[in-house]
């Protein structure tokens, strides 16, 4: 990530451009270009070696006009308050564009789980929720997993919250383990949701998925499940890239006939890092750096971190690429976005394309609140309906008004939140 990159400035810039297009008044702009509430706090943790370490934690609620705030909790050493602000704002647009009765929030802790034991991570989770007290909860703000947080972390947070409040609140958090209030299909949901939108885009373009190829950046939960569904649709993945913890570098793994998901899953760790030597034994070619973006393919899928397609590499995108599907939040810089727009590459913007996770989180919350759970097929078919409907709403507006897909998605999402804030008499 370049030092100059600030995700919050980027998301504000994107908001300002749409605010002009929607001709929003000053109050609406002031109200929506900044978060409604922010919590910053310290979490002291007794480490396994007997020392005490102090971690910095956040929860930021950008907007809750449409319903309780909703969004992930990220554990990452490069977490910053501005990144959390940006992610909280994106969550507001994400829940709005897929028509969920939820607002947007985000949180996190500056830490690196690669160097923390499970007990230490548990203490961070419990410390995080203790600091938030009543400021989160099923009717207020509902956290979920994000980068380097998983169902186990969600359960620790829930357990501490329930202990604090002396009652059971299964709808207080989502992404819980199945059997402990989690929803079937939640693990697959972000990757599957991404592929539902790609499938619809291909259908509108008159292209059969089984004639296409794709290159992925990232091999975490989102990419793994998107690849699974893409393969089922007949698509071939020409390369996946991931971060190598040992060499501190990114590498793309390629095979002429396409990568094999099952064999790569067997040789990757829980953070989605593929073992280089074992991959070489299996006949993979390893290409260092950001080669994933240069691959000759039809679909590019950045599914790792923010600010990955920039002015430094956007010109390397192969002329064959027809679709970019943003699995990550904020993977494209605004300048690179302009280049993509001019090149007429079809953009599936992050807050639409990766909204499958929060949509399934919403289904999980509904199930948890009822304490009655649906089958996996029921969850995934409801997910398909939600994502496909949202995709077509955005694509129809884009076609009608000759807009870039990102702008069309923003217009729908922002307009809805502005209207809700007005109807409540806030602005
Ligand atoms: N962290 C995921 C996202 O960025 C899921 C959020 C949620 O389920 O609330 O969309």
CSV table of C-alpha atoms and ligand atoms in Angstrom, one decimal:
chain,number,residue,atom,x,y,z
A,1,UNK,CA,0.0,0.0,0.0
A,2,UNK,CA,1.5,3.4,-1.0
A,3,UNK,CA,1.9,5.8,1.9
A,4,UNK,CA,0.0,8.6,0.2
A,5,UNK,CA,-3.1,6.4,-0.1
A,6,UNK,CA,-5.9,7.4,2.2
A,7,UNK,CA,-9.1,5.3,1.8
A,8,UNK,CA,-11.3,7.8,3.6
A,9,UNK,CA,-10.2,10.6,1.3
A,10,UNK,CA,-11.0,8.3,-1.6
A,11,UNK,CA,-14.5,7.4,-0.4
A,12,UNK,CA,-15.2,11.1,0.3
A,13,UNK,CA,-14.1,12.0,-3.2
A,14,UNK,CA,-16.4,9.3,-4.6
A,15,UNK,CA,-19.2,10.6,-2.4
A,16,UNK,CA,-18.7,14.3,-3.4
A,17,UNK,CA,-18.8,13.4,-7.1
A,18,UNK,CA,-22.2,11.7,-6.7
A,19,UNK,CA,-23.5,14.4,-4.4
A,20,UNK,CA,-23.0,16.8,-7.3
A,21,UNK,CA,-24.8,14.5,-9.7
A,22,UNK,CA,-27.7,14.2,-7.2
A,23,UNK,CA,-27.6,17.9,-6.5
A,24,UNK,CA,-27.6,17.2,-2.7
A,25,UNK,CA,-27.9,20.2,-0.3
A,26,UNK,CA,-25.2,21.2,2.1
A,27,UNK,CA,-26.8,19.5,5.1
A,28,UNK,CA,-27.1,16.2,3.3
A,29,UNK,CA,-23.4,16.4,2.3
A,30,UNK,CA,-22.2,17.4,5.7
A,31,UNK,CA,-24.2,14.6,7.3
A,32,UNK,CA,-23.1,11.8,5.0
A,33,UNK,CA,-19.5,12.6,4.1
A,34,UNK,CA,-18.4,11.9,7.8
A,35,UNK,CA,-19.3,9.2,10.2
A,36,UNK,CA,-22.2,9.7,12.7
A,37,UNK,CA,-20.3,8.2,15.7
A,38,UNK,CA,-16.8,7.0,16.4
A,39,UNK,CA,-15.4,5.0,19.3
A,40,UNK,CA,-11.6,4.8,19.8
A,41,UNK,CA,-10.2,2.9,22.7
A,42,UNK,CA,-7.3,0.9,24.1
A,43,UNK,CA,-7.3,-2.8,24.9
A,44,UNK,CA,-4.7,-4.0,27.4
A,45,UNK,CA,-3.9,-7.7,27.0
A,46,UNK,CA,-1.9,-10.0,29.3
A,47,UNK,CA,0.3,-11.9,26.8
A,48,UNK,CA,1.3,-15.5,27.0
A,49,UNK,CA,4.9,-14.5,28.0
A,50,UNK,CA,3.6,-12.6,31.0
A,51,UNK,CA,4.0,-9.1,29.5
A,52,UNK,CA,1.1,-6.7,28.9
A,53,UNK,CA,0.5,-5.3,25.5
A,54,UNK,CA,-1.9,-2.5,24.7
A,55,UNK,CA,-3.8,-2.7,21.4
A,56,UNK,CA,-5.7,0.1,19.7
A,57,UNK,CA,-9.4,-0.6,18.8
A,58,UNK,CA,-12.1,1.2,16.9
A,59,UNK,CA,-15.8,1.0,16.0
A,60,UNK,CA,-17.2,3.6,13.7
A,61,UNK,CA,-20.9,3.9,12.8
A,62,UNK,CA,-21.2,5.9,9.6
A,63,UNK,CA,-25.0,6.0,9.3
A,64,UNK,CA,-28.0,4.2,10.7
A,65,UNK,CA,-30.9,5.9,9.0
A,66,UNK,CA,-32.0,2.6,7.3
A,67,UNK,CA,-31.6,0.4,10.4
A,68,UNK,CA,-28.9,-0.7,12.9
A,69,UNK,CA,-25.3,-0.2,11.7
A,70,UNK,CA,-23.7,-3.3,10.2
A,71,UNK,CA,-20.2,-4.2,9.2
A,72,UNK,CA,-17.0,-6.2,9.8
A,73,UNK,CA,-14.3,-6.2,12.4
A,74,UNK,CA,-10.8,-6.4,11.0
A,75,UNK,CA,-7.6,-7.5,12.7
A,76,UNK,CA,-4.7,-6.0,10.7
A,77,UNK,CA,-1.3,-4.4,11.5
A,78,UNK,CA,-1.8,-1.7,8.9
A,79,UNK,CA,-5.3,-0.7,10.2
A,80,UNK,CA,-5.8,3.0,10.5
A,81,UNK,CA,-8.8,5.1,11.7
A,82,UNK,CA,-9.2,6.6,8.3
A,83,UNK,CA,-9.4,3.1,6.8
A,84,UNK,CA,-12.1,2.1,9.3
A,85,UNK,CA,-14.0,5.3,8.5
A,86,UNK,CA,-13.9,4.5,4.8
A,87,UNK,CA,-15.0,0.9,5.3
A,88,UNK,CA,-17.9,2.1,7.6
A,89,UNK,CA,-19.0,4.5,4.8
A,90,UNK,CA,-18.8,1.8,2.2
A,91,UNK,CA,-21.0,-0.4,4.4
A,92,UNK,CA,-23.7,2.3,4.4
A,93,UNK,CA,-23.7,2.2,0.6
A,94,UNK,CA,-23.4,-1.6,0.5
A,95,UNK,CA,-26.5,-2.3,2.7
A,96,UNK,CA,-28.4,0.4,0.9
A,97,UNK,CA,-27.7,-0.8,-2.7
A,98,UNK,CA,-28.8,-4.4,-1.9
A,99,UNK,CA,-31.9,-3.0,-0.1
A,100,UNK,CA,-31.2,-4.3,3.5
A,101,UNK,CA,-32.9,-2.6,6.5
A,102,UNK,CA,-29.4,-1.8,7.9
A,103,UNK,CA,-26.9,1.0,8.1
A,104,UNK,CA,-23.1,1.0,7.9
A,105,UNK,CA,-20.4,0.5,10.5
A,106,UNK,CA,-16.9,-0.9,10.8
A,107,UNK,CA,-14.4,-1.7,13.4
A,108,UNK,CA,-11.1,-3.3,14.0
A,109,UNK,CA,-8.0,-3.7,16.1
A,110,UNK,CA,-4.4,-2.8,15.1
A,111,UNK,CA,-2.7,-6.2,15.5
A,112,UNK,CA,-1.2,-9.0,13.5
A,113,UNK,CA,-2.9,-12.4,14.2
A,114,UNK,CA,0.1,-14.1,12.5
A,115,UNK,CA,2.0,-13.4,15.7
A,116,UNK,CA,-0.7,-13.9,18.3
A,117,UNK,CA,-1.8,-17.1,20.0
A,118,UNK,CA,-5.5,-18.0,20.0
A,119,UNK,CA,-5.7,-17.1,23.7
A,120,UNK,CA,-4.3,-13.7,23.0
A,121,UNK,CA,-6.7,-13.2,20.2
A,122,UNK,CA,-9.6,-14.2,22.5
A,123,UNK,CA,-8.5,-11.6,25.0
A,124,UNK,CA,-8.5,-8.9,22.2
A,125,UNK,CA,-12.0,-9.9,21.2
A,126,UNK,CA,-13.3,-9.8,24.7
A,127,UNK,CA,-11.5,-6.5,25.5
A,128,UNK,CA,-12.9,-5.0,22.2
A,129,UNK,CA,-16.5,-5.7,23.1
A,130,UNK,CA,-16.1,-4.7,26.8
A,131,UNK,CA,-15.0,-1.2,25.6
A,132,UNK,CA,-18.1,-0.8,23.5
A,133,UNK,CA,-20.6,-1.7,26.2
A,134,UNK,CA,-24.1,-0.8,25.1
A,135,UNK,CA,-23.0,1.0,22.0
A,136,UNK,CA,-23.3,-2.1,19.9
A,137,UNK,CA,-26.0,-4.8,20.0
A,138,UNK,CA,-28.7,-6.4,17.8
A,139,UNK,CA,-30.8,-3.2,17.6
A,140,UNK,CA,-27.8,-0.8,17.4
A,141,UNK,CA,-24.8,-2.1,15.5
A,142,UNK,CA,-24.0,-5.7,14.5
A,143,UNK,CA,-20.4,-6.7,13.8
A,144,UNK,CA,-19.2,-9.5,11.5
A,145,UNK,CA,-16.0,-11.1,10.3
A,146,UNK,CA,-13.6,-9.3,8.0
A,147,UNK,CA,-9.9,-9.7,7.2
A,148,UNK,CA,-8.2,-12.1,9.6
A,149,UNK,CA,-11.3,-12.5,11.9
A,150,UNK,CA,-13.4,-15.7,11.7
A,151,UNK,CA,-16.4,-17.4,13.3
A,152,UNK,CA,-14.4,-18.2,16.4
A,153,UNK,CA,-13.7,-14.5,17.0
A,154,UNK,CA,-17.4,-13.7,16.6
A,155,UNK,CA,-18.3,-16.3,19.2
A,156,UNK,CA,-15.9,-14.9,21.7
A,157,UNK,CA,-17.3,-11.4,21.1
A,158,UNK,CA,-20.8,-12.7,21.5
A,159,UNK,CA,-20.0,-14.6,24.6
A,160,UNK,CA,-18.5,-11.6,26.3
A,161,UNK,CA,-21.4,-9.4,25.3
A,162,UNK,CA,-23.9,-11.9,26.7
A,163,UNK,CA,-22.0,-12.2,29.9
A,164,UNK,CA,-21.9,-8.4,30.2
A,165,UNK,CA,-25.7,-8.1,29.7
A,166,UNK,CA,-26.8,-11.3,31.5
A,167,UNK,CA,-29.0,-12.5,28.6
A,168,UNK,CA,-28.6,-14.3,25.3
A,169,UNK,CA,-28.5,-12.1,22.2
A,170,UNK,CA,-27.8,-14.4,19.2
A,171,UNK,CA,-28.6,-11.6,16.8
A,172,UNK,CA,-25.9,-9.3,18.3
A,173,UNK,CA,-23.2,-10.5,15.8
A,174,UNK,CA,-23.1,-12.4,12.5
A,175,UNK,CA,-20.6,-14.8,11.0
A,176,UNK,CA,-21.0,-17.1,14.0
A,177,UNK,CA,-20.1,-20.8,13.7
A,178,UNK,CA,-22.9,-23.0,12.3
A,179,UNK,CA,-24.7,-24.7,15.2
A,180,UNK,CA,-23.9,-21.7,17.5
A,181,UNK,CA,-26.2,-19.2,15.8
A,182,UNK,CA,-24.4,-19.1,12.5
A,183,UNK,CA,-26.2,-19.4,9.1
A,184,UNK,CA,-25.5,-22.1,6.6
A,185,UNK,CA,-24.0,-20.5,3.5
A,186,UNK,CA,-22.4,-17.5,5.3
A,187,UNK,CA,-18.9,-18.7,4.6
A,188,UNK,CA,-19.6,-19.0,0.9
A,189,UNK,CA,-21.8,-15.9,0.6
A,190,UNK,CA,-19.3,-13.2,-0.4
A,191,UNK,CA,-17.6,-15.3,-3.0
A,192,UNK,CA,-20.9,-16.7,-4.3
A,193,UNK,CA,-22.5,-13.2,-4.3
A,194,UNK,CA,-19.6,-11.9,-6.4
A,195,UNK,CA,-20.1,-14.7,-8.9
A,196,UNK,CA,-23.8,-14.1,-9.1
A,197,UNK,CA,-23.1,-10.5,-10.3
A,198,UNK,CA,-20.4,-11.7,-12.7
A,199,UNK,CA,-22.9,-14.3,-14.1
A,200,UNK,CA,-25.5,-11.6,-14.7
A,201,UNK,CA,-23.0,-9.2,-16.3
A,202,UNK,CA,-21.9,-12.0,-18.7
A,203,UNK,CA,-25.5,-12.9,-19.5
A,204,UNK,CA,-26.2,-9.2,-20.4
A,205,UNK,CA,-23.1,-9.2,-22.6
A,206,UNK,CA,-24.2,-12.4,-24.3
A,207,UNK,CA,-21.1,-14.3,-23.2
A,208,UNK,CA,-21.2,-17.9,-21.9
A,209,UNK,CA,-19.3,-18.3,-18.6
A,210,UNK,CA,-17.8,-21.6,-19.8
A,211,UNK,CA,-16.0,-19.8,-22.5
A,212,UNK,CA,-14.3,-17.3,-20.1
A,213,UNK,CA,-11.1,-17.2,-18.0
A,214,UNK,CA,-10.4,-15.2,-14.9
A,215,UNK,CA,-7.4,-14.0,-12.8
A,216,UNK,CA,-7.7,-13.5,-9.0
A,217,UNK,CA,-5.8,-11.4,-6.6
A,218,UNK,CA,-6.1,-13.0,-3.2
A,219,UNK,CA,-6.8,-16.6,-2.1
A,220,UNK,CA,-8.8,-15.9,1.1
A,221,UNK,CA,-12.4,-16.8,1.8
A,222,UNK,CA,-13.9,-14.5,-0.9
A,223,UNK,CA,-11.6,-15.8,-3.7
A,224,UNK,CA,-11.9,-19.5,-2.7
A,225,UNK,CA,-15.7,-19.6,-2.9
A,226,UNK,CA,-15.9,-17.3,-5.9
A,227,UNK,CA,-13.5,-19.8,-7.7
A,228,UNK,CA,-15.7,-22.7,-6.6
A,229,UNK,CA,-18.8,-21.3,-8.2
A,230,UNK,CA,-17.0,-20.0,-11.2
A,231,UNK,CA,-15.6,-23.5,-11.9
A,232,UNK,CA,-19.1,-24.9,-11.5
A,233,UNK,CA,-20.3,-22.4,-14.1
A,234,UNK,CA,-17.5,-23.7,-16.4
A,235,UNK,CA,-15.1,-20.8,-16.1
A,236,UNK,CA,-11.3,-21.4,-16.0
A,237,UNK,CA,-9.1,-19.6,-13.5
A,238,UNK,CA,-5.7,-18.9,-15.1
A,239,UNK,CA,-4.0,-17.5,-12.0
A,240,UNK,CA,-4.4,-16.7,-8.3
A,241,UNK,CA,-2.1,-14.5,-6.4
A,242,UNK,CA,-1.5,-14.4,-2.7
A,243,UNK,CA,0.8,-12.9,0.0
A,244,UNK,CA,3.7,-15.1,1.2
A,245,UNK,CA,4.4,-14.6,4.9
A,246,UNK,CA,7.9,-16.0,4.8
A,247,UNK,CA,9.3,-13.9,1.9
A,248,UNK,CA,7.0,-10.9,2.5
A,249,UNK,CA,6.1,-10.8,-1.2
A,250,UNK,CA,3.1,-11.4,-3.4
A,251,UNK,CA,3.2,-14.2,-6.1
A,252,UNK,CA,0.9,-15.3,-8.8
A,253,UNK,CA,0.3,-19.1,-9.2
A,254,UNK,CA,-0.5,-20.2,-12.7
A,255,UNK,CA,-1.0,-23.4,-14.7
A,256,UNK,CA,-1.7,-23.6,-18.5
A,257,UNK,CA,-4.9,-25.6,-18.0
A,258,UNK,CA,-6.1,-23.5,-15.1
A,259,UNK,CA,-5.5,-23.7,-11.4
A,260,UNK,CA,-7.0,-26.6,-9.5
A,261,UNK,CA,-8.9,-25.2,-6.4
A,262,UNK,CA,-8.9,-28.4,-4.4
A,263,UNK,CA,-5.2,-29.0,-4.7
A,264,UNK,CA,-4.4,-25.4,-3.8
A,265,UNK,CA,-6.7,-25.5,-0.8
A,266,UNK,CA,-4.7,-28.5,0.5
A,267,UNK,CA,-1.5,-26.5,0.4
A,268,UNK,CA,-2.7,-23.2,1.8
A,269,UNK,CA,-2.9,-21.9,5.4
A,270,UNK,CA,-5.9,-20.4,7.1
A,271,UNK,CA,-4.9,-16.9,5.9
A,272,UNK,CA,-5.0,-18.0,2.3
A,273,UNK,CA,-1.2,-18.2,1.7
A,274,UNK,CA,-0.2,-21.0,-0.7
A,275,UNK,CA,3.0,-22.9,0.0
A,276,UNK,CA,5.3,-22.0,-2.9
A,277,UNK,CA,7.5,-25.2,-2.8
A,278,UNK,CA,4.5,-27.5,-2.7
A,279,UNK,CA,2.9,-25.6,-5.5
A,280,UNK,CA,6.0,-25.9,-7.7
A,281,UNK,CA,6.0,-29.7,-7.0
A,282,UNK,CA,2.4,-29.7,-8.4
A,283,UNK,CA,3.5,-28.1,-11.6
A,284,UNK,CA,2.6,-24.4,-10.9
A,285,UNK,CA,4.6,-21.6,-12.3
A,286,UNK,CA,5.2,-18.9,-9.7
A,287,UNK,CA,5.3,-15.3,-10.9
A,288,UNK,CA,6.5,-12.6,-8.4
A,289,UNK,CA,4.8,-9.2,-7.9
A,290,UNK,CA,1.5,-8.1,-9.3
A,291,UNK,CA,1.4,-10.3,-12.4
A,292,UNK,CA,-2.2,-11.2,-11.6
A,293,UNK,CA,-3.2,-8.0,-13.3
A,294,UNK,CA,-1.3,-8.6,-16.5
A,295,UNK,CA,-2.9,-12.0,-17.2
A,296,UNK,CA,-4.6,-12.6,-20.6
A,297,UNK,CA,-8.1,-13.3,-19.4
A,298,UNK,CA,-11.7,-12.0,-19.6
A,299,UNK,CA,-12.3,-11.3,-15.9
A,300,UNK,CA,-10.1,-9.7,-13.3
A,301,UNK,CA,-11.0,-10.2,-9.7
A,302,UNK,CA,-9.1,-8.2,-7.1
A,303,UNK,CA,-10.2,-10.0,-3.9
A,304,UNK,CA,-7.5,-9.0,-1.4
A,305,UNK,CA,-7.0,-5.5,-0.1
A,306,UNK,CA,-7.7,-1.8,-0.9
A,307,UNK,CA,-5.7,0.3,-3.4
A,308,UNK,CA,-4.3,-2.6,-5.6
A,309,UNK,CA,-5.2,-1.3,-9.1
A,310,UNK,CA,-3.4,2.1,-9.3
A,311,UNK,CA,-1.8,4.3,-11.9
A,312,UNK,CA,1.3,2.2,-11.5
A,313,UNK,CA,-0.3,-0.9,-12.9
A,314,UNK,CA,-3.6,-0.1,-14.5
A,315,UNK,CA,-2.0,0.1,-18.0
A,316,UNK,CA,-0.8,-3.5,-17.6
A,317,UNK,CA,-4.4,-4.8,-17.8
A,318,UNK,CA,-4.6,-7.0,-20.8
A,319,UNK,CA,-6.7,-5.8,-23.8
A,320,UNK,CA,-8.8,-9.0,-23.6
A,321,UNK,CA,-10.2,-8.1,-20.1
A,322,UNK,CA,-13.9,-7.3,-20.3
A,323,UNK,CA,-15.0,-7.3,-16.6
A,324,UNK,CA,-13.4,-6.2,-13.3
A,325,UNK,CA,-15.2,-7.6,-10.3
A,326,UNK,CA,-14.1,-6.0,-7.0
A,327,UNK,CA,-14.2,-8.7,-4.4
A,328,UNK,CA,-12.2,-6.5,-2.0
A,329,UNK,CA,-13.3,-3.2,-0.6
A,330,UNK,CA,-11.8,-0.2,-2.4
A,331,UNK,CA,-9.2,-2.1,-4.6
A,332,UNK,CA,-9.2,0.5,-7.4
A,333,UNK,CA,-7.8,4.0,-6.9
A,334,UNK,CA,-10.0,6.9,-8.3
A,335,UNK,CA,-7.3,7.7,-10.9
A,336,UNK,CA,-7.1,4.1,-12.1
A,337,UNK,CA,-10.9,4.0,-12.1
A,338,UNK,CA,-10.9,6.8,-14.7
A,339,UNK,CA,-8.6,4.8,-16.9
A,340,UNK,CA,-10.8,1.7,-16.6
A,341,UNK,CA,-13.9,3.8,-17.4
A,342,UNK,CA,-12.2,5.2,-20.6
A,343,UNK,CA,-11.1,1.7,-21.7
A,344,UNK,CA,-14.8,0.6,-21.4
A,345,UNK,CA,-14.0,-2.3,-19.2
A,346,UNK,CA,-17.2,-3.3,-17.3
A,347,UNK,CA,-16.8,-2.5,-13.6
A,348,UNK,CA,-18.6,-4.4,-10.9
A,349,UNK,CA,-18.0,-2.0,-8.0
A,350,UNK,CA,-17.1,-3.4,-4.6
A,351,UNK,CA,-20.1,-2.4,-2.6
A,352,UNK,CA,-22.4,-4.2,-5.0
A,353,UNK,CA,-20.1,-7.0,-6.1
A,354,UNK,CA,-19.0,-8.1,-2.6
A,355,UNK,CA,-22.4,-7.4,-0.8
A,356,UNK,CA,-23.1,-11.1,-0.6
A,357,UNK,CA,-21.4,-11.3,2.8
A,358,UNK,CA,-23.5,-8.7,4.5
A,359,UNK,CA,-26.6,-9.9,2.7
A,360,UNK,CA,-26.1,-13.4,4.3
A,361,UNK,CA,-25.2,-11.7,7.6
A,362,UNK,CA,-28.7,-10.1,7.4
A,363,UNK,CA,-30.2,-13.5,6.8
A,364,UNK,CA,-28.2,-14.8,9.7
A,365,UNK,CA,-29.5,-12.1,12.0
A,366,UNK,CA,-33.1,-12.7,11.0
A,367,UNK,CA,-32.6,-16.5,11.7
A,368,UNK,CA,-30.9,-15.7,15.0
A,369,UNK,CA,-33.6,-13.4,16.2
A,370,UNK,CA,-36.2,-16.0,15.3
A,371,UNK,CA,-34.0,-18.8,16.7
A,372,UNK,CA,-35.1,-20.8,13.6
A,373,UNK,CA,-32.6,-21.8,11.0
A,374,UNK,CA,-33.0,-22.3,7.2
A,375,UNK,CA,-31.4,-24.9,4.9
A,376,UNK,CA,-28.3,-24.0,2.9
A,377,UNK,CA,-30.3,-24.1,-0.4
A,378,UNK,CA,-32.8,-21.7,1.0
A,379,UNK,CA,-30.1,-19.2,2.2
A,380,UNK,CA,-28.2,-19.4,-1.1
A,381,UNK,CA,-31.3,-19.0,-3.3
A,382,UNK,CA,-32.4,-16.0,-1.3
A,383,UNK,CA,-28.9,-14.6,-1.7
A,384,UNK,CA,-29.1,-15.1,-5.4
A,385,UNK,CA,-32.4,-13.3,-5.7
A,386,UNK,CA,-31.1,-10.3,-3.6
A,387,UNK,CA,-27.9,-9.9,-5.5
A,388,UNK,CA,-29.4,-10.5,-8.9
A,389,UNK,CA,-32.2,-7.9,-8.2
A,390,UNK,CA,-29.6,-5.3,-7.0
A,391,UNK,CA,-27.4,-6.0,-10.0
A,392,UNK,CA,-30.2,-5.4,-12.5
A,393,UNK,CA,-31.4,-2.3,-10.7
A,394,UNK,CA,-27.9,-0.8,-11.0
A,395,UNK,CA,-27.3,-2.0,-14.6
A,396,UNK,CA,-30.7,-0.6,-15.8
A,397,UNK,CA,-29.9,2.8,-14.4
A,398,UNK,CA,-26.4,2.7,-15.9
A,399,UNK,CA,-27.8,1.8,-19.3
A,400,UNK,CA,-30.7,4.4,-19.1
A,401,UNK,CA,-28.5,7.3,-18.0
A,402,UNK,CA,-25.3,6.1,-19.7
A,403,UNK,CA,-23.4,5.9,-16.4
A,404,UNK,CA,-20.4,4.0,-15.3
A,405,UNK,CA,-21.6,1.1,-13.1
A,406,UNK,CA,-19.9,2.5,-10.0
A,407,UNK,CA,-21.6,5.8,-10.4
A,408,UNK,CA,-25.0,4.2,-11.0
A,409,UNK,CA,-24.6,2.0,-7.8
A,410,UNK,CA,-23.6,5.1,-5.8
A,411,UNK,CA,-26.6,7.1,-7.0
A,412,UNK,CA,-29.1,4.4,-6.0
A,413,UNK,CA,-27.4,3.8,-2.6
A,414,UNK,CA,-26.8,7.4,-1.6
A,415,UNK,CA,-30.2,8.6,-2.8
A,416,UNK,CA,-31.9,6.0,-0.6
A,417,UNK,CA,-29.9,7.0,2.6
A,418,UNK,CA,-30.5,10.7,1.9
A,419,UNK,CA,-34.3,10.0,1.6
A,420,UNK,CA,-34.3,7.9,4.8
A,421,UNK,CA,-32.4,10.7,6.7
A,422,UNK,CA,-34.8,13.3,5.4
A,423,UNK,CA,-37.9,11.3,6.2
A,424,UNK,CA,-36.7,10.8,9.8
A,425,UNK,CA,-36.4,14.6,10.0
A,426,UNK,CA,-32.6,14.5,10.5
A,427,UNK,CA,-31.6,16.7,7.6
B,1,LIG,N1,-16.9,-7.8,6.3
B,1,LIG,C1,-17.8,-8.0,5.3
B,1,LIG,C2,-18.0,-6.8,4.3
B,1,LIG,O1,-17.1,-6.0,4.2
B,1,LIG,C3,-19.2,-8.4,5.9
B,1,LIG,C4,-19.8,-7.4,6.7
B,1,LIG,C5,-21.1,-8.0,7.4
B,1,LIG,O2,-21.4,-9.1,7.2
B,1,LIG,O3,-21.6,-7.2,8.2
B,1,LIG,O4,-18.9,-6.8,3.6
